[in-house]
mmCIF file of C-alpha atoms in Angstrom:
data_model
loop_
_atom_site.group_PDB
_atom_site.id
_atom_site.type_symbol
_atom_site.label_atom_id
_atom_site.label_comp_id
_atom_site.label_asym_id
_atom_site.label_seq_id
_atom_site.Cartn_x
_atom_site.Cartn_y
_atom_site.Cartn_z
ATOM 1 C CA MET B 52 4.659 14.691 -4.739
ATOM 2 C CA ARG B 53 3.430 11.519 -3.175
ATOM 3 C CA ILE B 54 0.005 11.610 -1.527
ATOM 4 C CA PHE B 55 -1.572 9.108 0.660
ATOM 5 C CA LEU B 56 -5.417 9.655 0.369
ATOM 6 C CA LEU B 57 -7.674 7.799 2.848
ATOM 7 C CA THR B 58 -11.325 8.104 1.950
ATOM 8 C CA GLY B 59 -14.415 7.172 3.924
ATOM 9 C CA ALA B 60 -18.287 7.203 3.598
ATOM 10 C CA GLY B 61 -18.396 10.967 3.224
ATOM 11 C CA VAL B 62 -16.981 10.939 -0.250
ATOM 12 C CA SER B 63 -19.904 8.799 -1.522
ATOM 13 C CA ALA B 64 -22.649 10.431 0.691
ATOM 14 C CA GLU B 65 -23.655 12.789 -2.108
ATOM 15 C CA SER B 66 -23.910 9.884 -4.567
ATOM 16 C CA GLY B 67 -26.792 8.588 -2.332
ATOM 17 C CA LEU B 68 -24.836 6.075 -0.226
ATOM 18 C CA GLY B 69 -25.523 6.675 3.491
ATOM 19 C CA THR B 70 -22.792 7.271 5.926
ATOM 20 C CA PHE B 71 -22.677 5.062 9.044
ATOM 21 C CA ARG B 72 -22.741 6.974 12.293
ATOM 22 C CA ASP B 73 -24.397 10.206 11.260
ATOM 23 C CA LYS B 74 -28.205 10.811 11.983
ATOM 24 C CA GLY B 75 -29.993 8.449 9.688
ATOM 25 C CA GLY B 76 -26.759 6.509 8.987
ATOM 26 C CA LEU B 77 -26.642 2.588 8.480
ATOM 27 C CA TRP B 78 -25.651 1.950 12.054
ATOM 28 C CA THR B 79 -28.770 4.026 13.429
ATOM 29 C CA ARG B 80 -31.044 1.851 11.444
ATOM 30 C CA PHE B 81 -29.342 -1.554 11.811
ATOM 31 C CA ASP B 82 -27.529 -3.315 14.716
ATOM 32 C CA LEU B 83 -23.988 -3.757 13.481
ATOM 33 C CA ASN B 84 -23.516 -6.688 15.886
ATOM 34 C CA GLU B 85 -26.343 -8.454 13.880
ATOM 35 C CA VAL B 86 -25.272 -7.648 10.306
ATOM 36 C CA ALA B 87 -21.593 -6.800 10.322
ATOM 37 C CA THR B 88 -19.774 -9.258 12.514
ATOM 38 C CA PRO B 89 -18.615 -12.848 12.242
ATOM 39 C CA GLN B 90 -20.676 -13.703 15.172
ATOM 40 C CA GLY B 91 -23.915 -12.136 13.693
ATOM 41 C CA TYR B 92 -23.273 -14.207 10.427
ATOM 42 C CA ALA B 93 -22.986 -17.446 12.481
ATOM 43 C CA ARG B 94 -26.155 -16.666 14.399
ATOM 44 C CA ASP B 95 -28.320 -15.643 11.357
ATOM 45 C CA PRO B 96 -26.534 -15.903 7.898
ATOM 46 C CA ALA B 97 -29.773 -15.323 6.037
ATOM 47 C CA LYS B 98 -30.195 -11.966 7.810
ATOM 48 C CA VAL B 99 -26.627 -10.843 6.992
ATOM 49 C CA LEU B 100 -26.927 -11.955 3.405
ATOM 50 C CA ALA B 101 -30.223 -10.072 3.007
ATOM 51 C CA PHE B 102 -28.621 -6.918 4.431
ATOM 52 C CA TYR B 103 -25.614 -7.175 2.064
ATOM 53 C CA SER B 104 -27.876 -7.928 -0.904
ATOM 54 C CA MET B 105 -29.849 -4.752 -0.144
ATOM 55 C CA ARG B 106 -26.577 -2.769 -0.143
ATOM 56 C CA ARG B 107 -25.513 -4.283 -3.388
ATOM 57 C CA GLU B 108 -28.792 -3.063 -4.905
ATOM 58 C CA ASN B 109 -28.340 0.443 -3.442
ATOM 59 C CA HIS B 110 -24.762 0.576 -4.465
ATOM 60 C CA GLY B 111 -25.531 -0.448 -8.038
ATOM 61 C CA GLU B 112 -27.928 2.499 -8.334
ATOM 62 C CA ALA B 113 -25.316 5.029 -7.212
ATOM 63 C CA GLU B 114 -23.336 7.230 -9.560
ATOM 64 C CA PRO B 115 -19.858 8.778 -8.890
ATOM 65 C CA ASN B 116 -19.891 12.470 -8.037
ATOM 66 C CA ALA B 117 -17.589 15.373 -8.480
ATOM 67 C CA ALA B 118 -15.302 14.375 -5.573
ATOM 68 C CA HIS B 119 -14.729 10.979 -7.184
ATOM 69 C CA PHE B 120 -14.029 12.545 -10.539
ATOM 70 C CA ALA B 121 -11.601 15.048 -8.827
ATOM 71 C CA VAL B 122 -9.679 12.195 -7.050
ATOM 72 C CA ALA B 123 -9.228 10.364 -10.435
ATOM 73 C CA ARG B 124 -7.878 13.608 -11.948
ATOM 74 C CA LEU B 125 -5.346 13.942 -9.119
ATOM 75 C CA GLU B 126 -4.145 10.518 -9.662
ATOM 76 C CA ARG B 127 -3.655 10.964 -13.356
ATOM 77 C CA GLU B 128 -2.073 14.282 -13.216
ATOM 78 C CA LEU B 129 0.347 13.447 -10.238
ATOM 79 C CA ALA B 130 1.363 10.342 -12.219
ATOM 80 C CA ALA B 131 2.045 12.428 -15.415
ATOM 81 C CA ARG B 132 4.337 14.613 -13.238
ATOM 82 C CA GLY B 133 6.361 11.583 -11.703
ATOM 83 C CA GLY B 134 4.313 11.699 -8.449
ATOM 84 C CA LYS B 135 1.954 9.169 -7.056
ATOM 85 C CA LEU B 136 -1.468 8.980 -5.327
ATOM 86 C CA PHE B 137 -1.985 6.023 -3.142
ATOM 87 C CA LEU B 138 -5.812 5.829 -2.832
ATOM 88 C CA CYS B 139 -6.803 3.855 0.150
ATOM 89 C CA THR B 140 -10.518 3.583 0.806
ATOM 90 C CA GLN B 141 -12.600 2.328 3.764
ATOM 91 C CA ASN B 142 -15.600 2.186 1.330
ATOM 92 C CA VAL B 143 -16.877 -1.010 0.014
ATOM 93 C CA ASP B 144 -18.387 0.631 -3.067
ATOM 94 C CA GLU B 145 -16.890 0.971 -6.594
ATOM 95 C CA LEU B 146 -17.452 4.740 -7.160
ATOM 96 C CA HIS B 147 -13.714 5.534 -7.070
ATOM 97 C CA GLU B 148 -13.089 3.093 -9.960
ATOM 98 C CA ARG B 149 -16.244 4.204 -11.935
ATOM 99 C CA GLY B 150 -15.045 7.850 -11.428
ATOM 100 C CA GLY B 151 -11.822 7.079 -13.231
ATOM 101 C CA ALA B 152 -9.429 5.979 -10.488
ATOM 102 C CA ARG B 153 -7.092 3.319 -11.758
ATOM 103 C CA ALA B 154 -5.482 1.918 -8.587
ATOM 104 C CA VAL B 155 -7.709 1.676 -5.486
ATOM 105 C CA HIS B 156 -6.863 -0.276 -2.214
ATOM 106 C CA HIS B 157 -10.103 -1.356 -0.528
ATOM 107 C CA MET B 158 -8.913 -1.877 3.137
ATOM 108 C CA HIS B 159 -12.420 -3.075 4.065
ATOM 109 C CA GLY B 160 -13.172 -5.185 0.984
ATOM 110 C CA GLN B 161 -15.616 -4.726 -1.767
ATOM 111 C CA VAL B 162 -19.442 -5.280 -1.796
ATOM 112 C CA PHE B 163 -19.440 -6.551 -5.361
ATOM 113 C CA ARG B 164 -17.241 -9.620 -4.489
ATOM 114 C CA SER B 165 -18.044 -12.745 -2.644
ATOM 115 C CA ARG B 166 -16.061 -15.272 -0.806
ATOM 116 C CA CYS B 167 -16.626 -18.936 -0.342
ATOM 117 C CA GLY B 168 -16.284 -20.282 3.110
ATOM 118 C CA HIS B 169 -15.566 -23.832 1.779
ATOM 119 C CA CYS B 170 -12.832 -23.318 -0.908
ATOM 120 C CA GLY B 171 -11.787 -19.671 -0.057
ATOM 121 C CA VAL B 172 -12.248 -18.394 -3.557
ATOM 122 C CA ILE B 173 -13.055 -14.732 -3.996
ATOM 123 C CA PHE B 174 -14.920 -13.773 -7.140
ATOM 124 C CA ASP B 175 -16.770 -10.701 -8.652
ATOM 125 C CA ASP B 176 -20.450 -11.021 -7.783
ATOM 126 C CA ARG B 177 -23.360 -8.587 -8.278
ATOM 127 C CA ALA B 178 -26.143 -11.133 -7.644
ATOM 128 C CA ALA B 179 -28.182 -11.300 -4.447
ATOM 129 C CA LEU B 180 -26.624 -13.403 -1.671
ATOM 130 C CA THR B 181 -28.891 -16.232 -0.460
ATOM 131 C CA LEU B 182 -28.193 -19.390 1.565
ATOM 132 C CA ASP B 183 -29.129 -21.699 -1.360
ATOM 133 C CA ARG B 184 -26.586 -20.236 -3.780
ATOM 134 C CA ALA B 185 -23.782 -22.530 -4.623
ATOM 135 C CA CYS B 186 -20.016 -21.450 -5.053
ATOM 136 C CA PRO B 187 -19.382 -21.374 -8.807
ATOM 137 C CA HIS B 188 -15.969 -22.802 -8.240
ATOM 138 C CA CYS B 189 -16.465 -25.829 -5.809
ATOM 139 C CA GLY B 190 -20.235 -26.249 -5.947
ATOM 140 C CA HIS B 191 -20.816 -25.960 -2.174
ATOM 141 C CA ALA B 192 -24.018 -24.101 -1.109
ATOM 142 C CA GLY B 193 -24.697 -22.138 1.962
ATOM 143 C CA LEU B 194 -21.217 -20.819 2.490
ATOM 144 C CA LEU B 195 -21.088 -17.651 0.541
ATOM 145 C CA ARG B 196 -20.528 -14.255 2.144
ATOM 146 C CA PRO B 197 -19.680 -10.836 0.907
ATOM 147 C CA ASP B 198 -15.920 -10.125 0.624
ATOM 148 C CA VAL B 199 -16.000 -7.342 3.173
ATOM 149 C CA VAL B 200 -14.223 -6.756 6.414
ATOM 150 C CA TRP B 201 -16.546 -7.029 9.370
ATOM 151 C CA PHE B 202 -15.999 -5.629 12.838
ATOM 152 C CA GLY B 203 -13.549 -7.907 14.592
ATOM 153 C CA GLU B 204 -11.851 -8.902 11.358
ATOM 154 C CA THR B 205 -8.406 -7.542 10.136
ATOM 155 C CA PRO B 206 -8.476 -4.937 7.377
ATOM 156 C CA LEU B 207 -6.816 -5.834 4.090
ATOM 157 C CA GLY B 208 -3.242 -4.927 3.209
ATOM 158 C CA LEU B 209 -2.038 -3.295 6.488
ATOM 159 C CA ASP B 210 1.606 -3.890 5.540
ATOM 160 C CA LEU B 211 1.020 -2.191 2.145
ATOM 161 C CA ILE B 212 -0.685 0.644 3.914
ATOM 162 C CA ASP B 213 2.198 1.173 6.329
ATOM 163 C CA GLU B 214 4.720 1.074 3.408
ATOM 164 C CA GLU B 215 2.761 3.594 1.347
ATOM 165 C CA LEU B 216 2.244 5.996 4.169
ATOM 166 C CA SER B 217 5.947 5.991 5.249
ATOM 167 C CA ASP B 218 6.771 7.012 1.749
ATOM 168 C CA ALA B 219 4.197 9.819 1.494
ATOM 169 C CA ASP B 220 4.832 13.554 1.566
ATOM 170 C CA LEU B 221 1.289 14.295 2.457
ATOM 171 C CA PHE B 222 -1.429 12.398 4.266
ATOM 172 C CA VAL B 223 -5.090 13.374 3.478
ATOM 173 C CA SER B 224 -8.148 11.930 5.182
ATOM 174 C CA LEU B 225 -11.314 12.622 3.165
ATOM 175 C CA GLY B 226 -14.870 11.951 4.387
ATOM 176 C CA THR B 227 -14.070 9.889 7.450
ATOM 177 C CA SER B 228 -15.426 9.941 10.917
ATOM 178 C CA GLY B 229 -12.032 9.501 12.653
ATOM 179 C CA SER B 230 -13.520 6.757 14.892
ATOM 180 C CA VAL B 231 -12.820 3.441 13.028
ATOM 181 C CA TYR B 232 -9.376 1.953 13.792
ATOM 182 C CA PRO B 233 -6.875 1.186 12.528
ATOM 183 C CA ALA B 234 -7.653 3.761 9.780
ATOM 184 C CA ALA B 235 -8.341 6.580 12.333
ATOM 185 C CA GLY B 236 -4.818 6.063 13.662
ATOM 186 C CA LEU B 237 -3.062 6.729 10.395
ATOM 187 C CA VAL B 238 -3.048 10.506 10.962
ATOM 188 C CA SER B 239 -1.040 10.141 14.141
ATOM 189 C CA GLN B 240 1.260 7.687 12.502
ATOM 190 C CA ALA B 241 1.830 10.175 9.685
ATOM 191 C CA ARG B 242 2.637 12.965 12.272
ATOM 192 C CA THR B 243 5.022 10.686 14.083
ATOM 193 C CA TRP B 244 6.957 10.379 10.761
ATOM 194 C CA GLY B 245 6.970 14.101 10.091
ATOM 195 C CA ILE B 246 4.356 13.729 7.220
ATOM 196 C CA ARG B 247 2.018 16.706 6.652
ATOM 197 C CA THR B 248 -1.595 16.099 7.186
ATOM 198 C CA CYS B 249 -4.957 17.444 5.977
ATOM 199 C CA GLU B 250 -8.489 16.672 6.619
ATOM 200 C CA LEU B 251 -11.321 17.227 3.992
ATOM 201 C CA ASN B 252 -14.709 16.623 5.607
ATOM 202 C CA LEU B 253 -18.170 17.748 5.765
ATOM 203 C CA GLU B 254 -17.538 18.710 9.410
ATOM 204 C CA PRO B 255 -14.669 18.020 11.864
ATOM 205 C CA SER B 256 -13.876 14.298 12.598
ATOM 206 C CA GLN B 257 -13.319 12.876 16.008
ATOM 207 C CA ASN B 258 -9.590 13.356 15.449
ATOM 208 C CA ALA B 259 -9.612 16.752 13.594
ATOM 209 C CA PHE B 260 -7.271 18.240 16.142
ATOM 210 C CA ALA B 261 -4.466 15.929 14.760
ATOM 211 C CA PHE B 262 -4.425 17.517 11.285
ATOM 212 C CA ASP B 263 -2.173 20.357 10.154
ATOM 213 C CA ASP B 264 -4.749 21.679 7.591
ATOM 214 C CA ARG B 265 -8.490 21.308 7.587
ATOM 215 C CA ARG B 266 -11.095 22.052 4.940
ATOM 216 C CA TYR B 267 -14.913 21.541 5.735
ATOM 217 C CA GLY B 268 -17.958 21.449 3.372
ATOM 218 C CA PRO B 269 -19.651 19.228 0.864
ATOM 219 C CA ALA B 270 -17.173 16.832 -0.757
ATOM 220 C CA THR B 271 -18.370 17.747 -4.163
ATOM 221 C CA GLU B 272 -17.325 21.407 -3.523
ATOM 222 C CA ILE B 273 -14.138 21.034 -1.332
ATOM 223 C CA VAL B 274 -12.522 18.155 -3.116
ATOM 224 C CA PRO B 275 -12.333 19.595 -6.569
ATOM 225 C CA ALA B 276 -11.059 22.942 -5.118
ATOM 226 C CA TRP B 277 -8.345 21.167 -3.161
ATOM 227 C CA VAL B 278 -7.348 19.047 -6.165
ATOM 228 C CA GLU B 279 -6.991 22.256 -8.165
ATOM 229 C CA GLU B 280 -4.874 23.814 -5.457
ATOM 230 C CA VAL B 281 -2.543 20.829 -5.208
ATOM 231 C CA LEU B 282 -2.138 20.596 -9.001
ATOM 232 C CA ARG B 283 -1.283 24.417 -9.286
ATOM 233 C CA ALA B 284 1.428 24.239 -6.540
#
């Protein structure tokens, strides 16, 4: 079996990382136009860098949960049987990797990486982002930004995503709101290609109607149970 698994903020919520649109989520406490767009960065880079430095600190304190471990188990055991899990996440955290997943495609980038606006180099970086920090490669200061995809920017690896989805037997959406495109459109694309679809979520997403199978509850409960079911089949 070849499974395309799309994950969103819901898989990390029980690890203490807030979701975005739910009550108390990041976008209810921060104006995304100010902290998560190229225009916001151009207007006030110090504010954006402080926001992502805060996120780095929060993410560094989080630990993977049972859902992350279950996904890693699915990846290992499918591979052992000659199958494949393509794990595509909208999350910028590293909890899938810390939970044991070996191959993770971060379509929205990674919070613990930085990009230099002068030389374009991308490098692992866990330090706070400030305007006076210099790029370790070219030496220019004031041009570092988190290597994340902001609103209005193109997600990473869309061609790879399209290729992997077209080759899947099952498309699964885990912990997503169903409101952020192009990720939210993958279920419709899968259905067009005759691929079975499944939603795993705390509650129905905005596009829940598009899924053949739906399972709802805390990720730490429903994901291990679903993985066990898949591996028994």
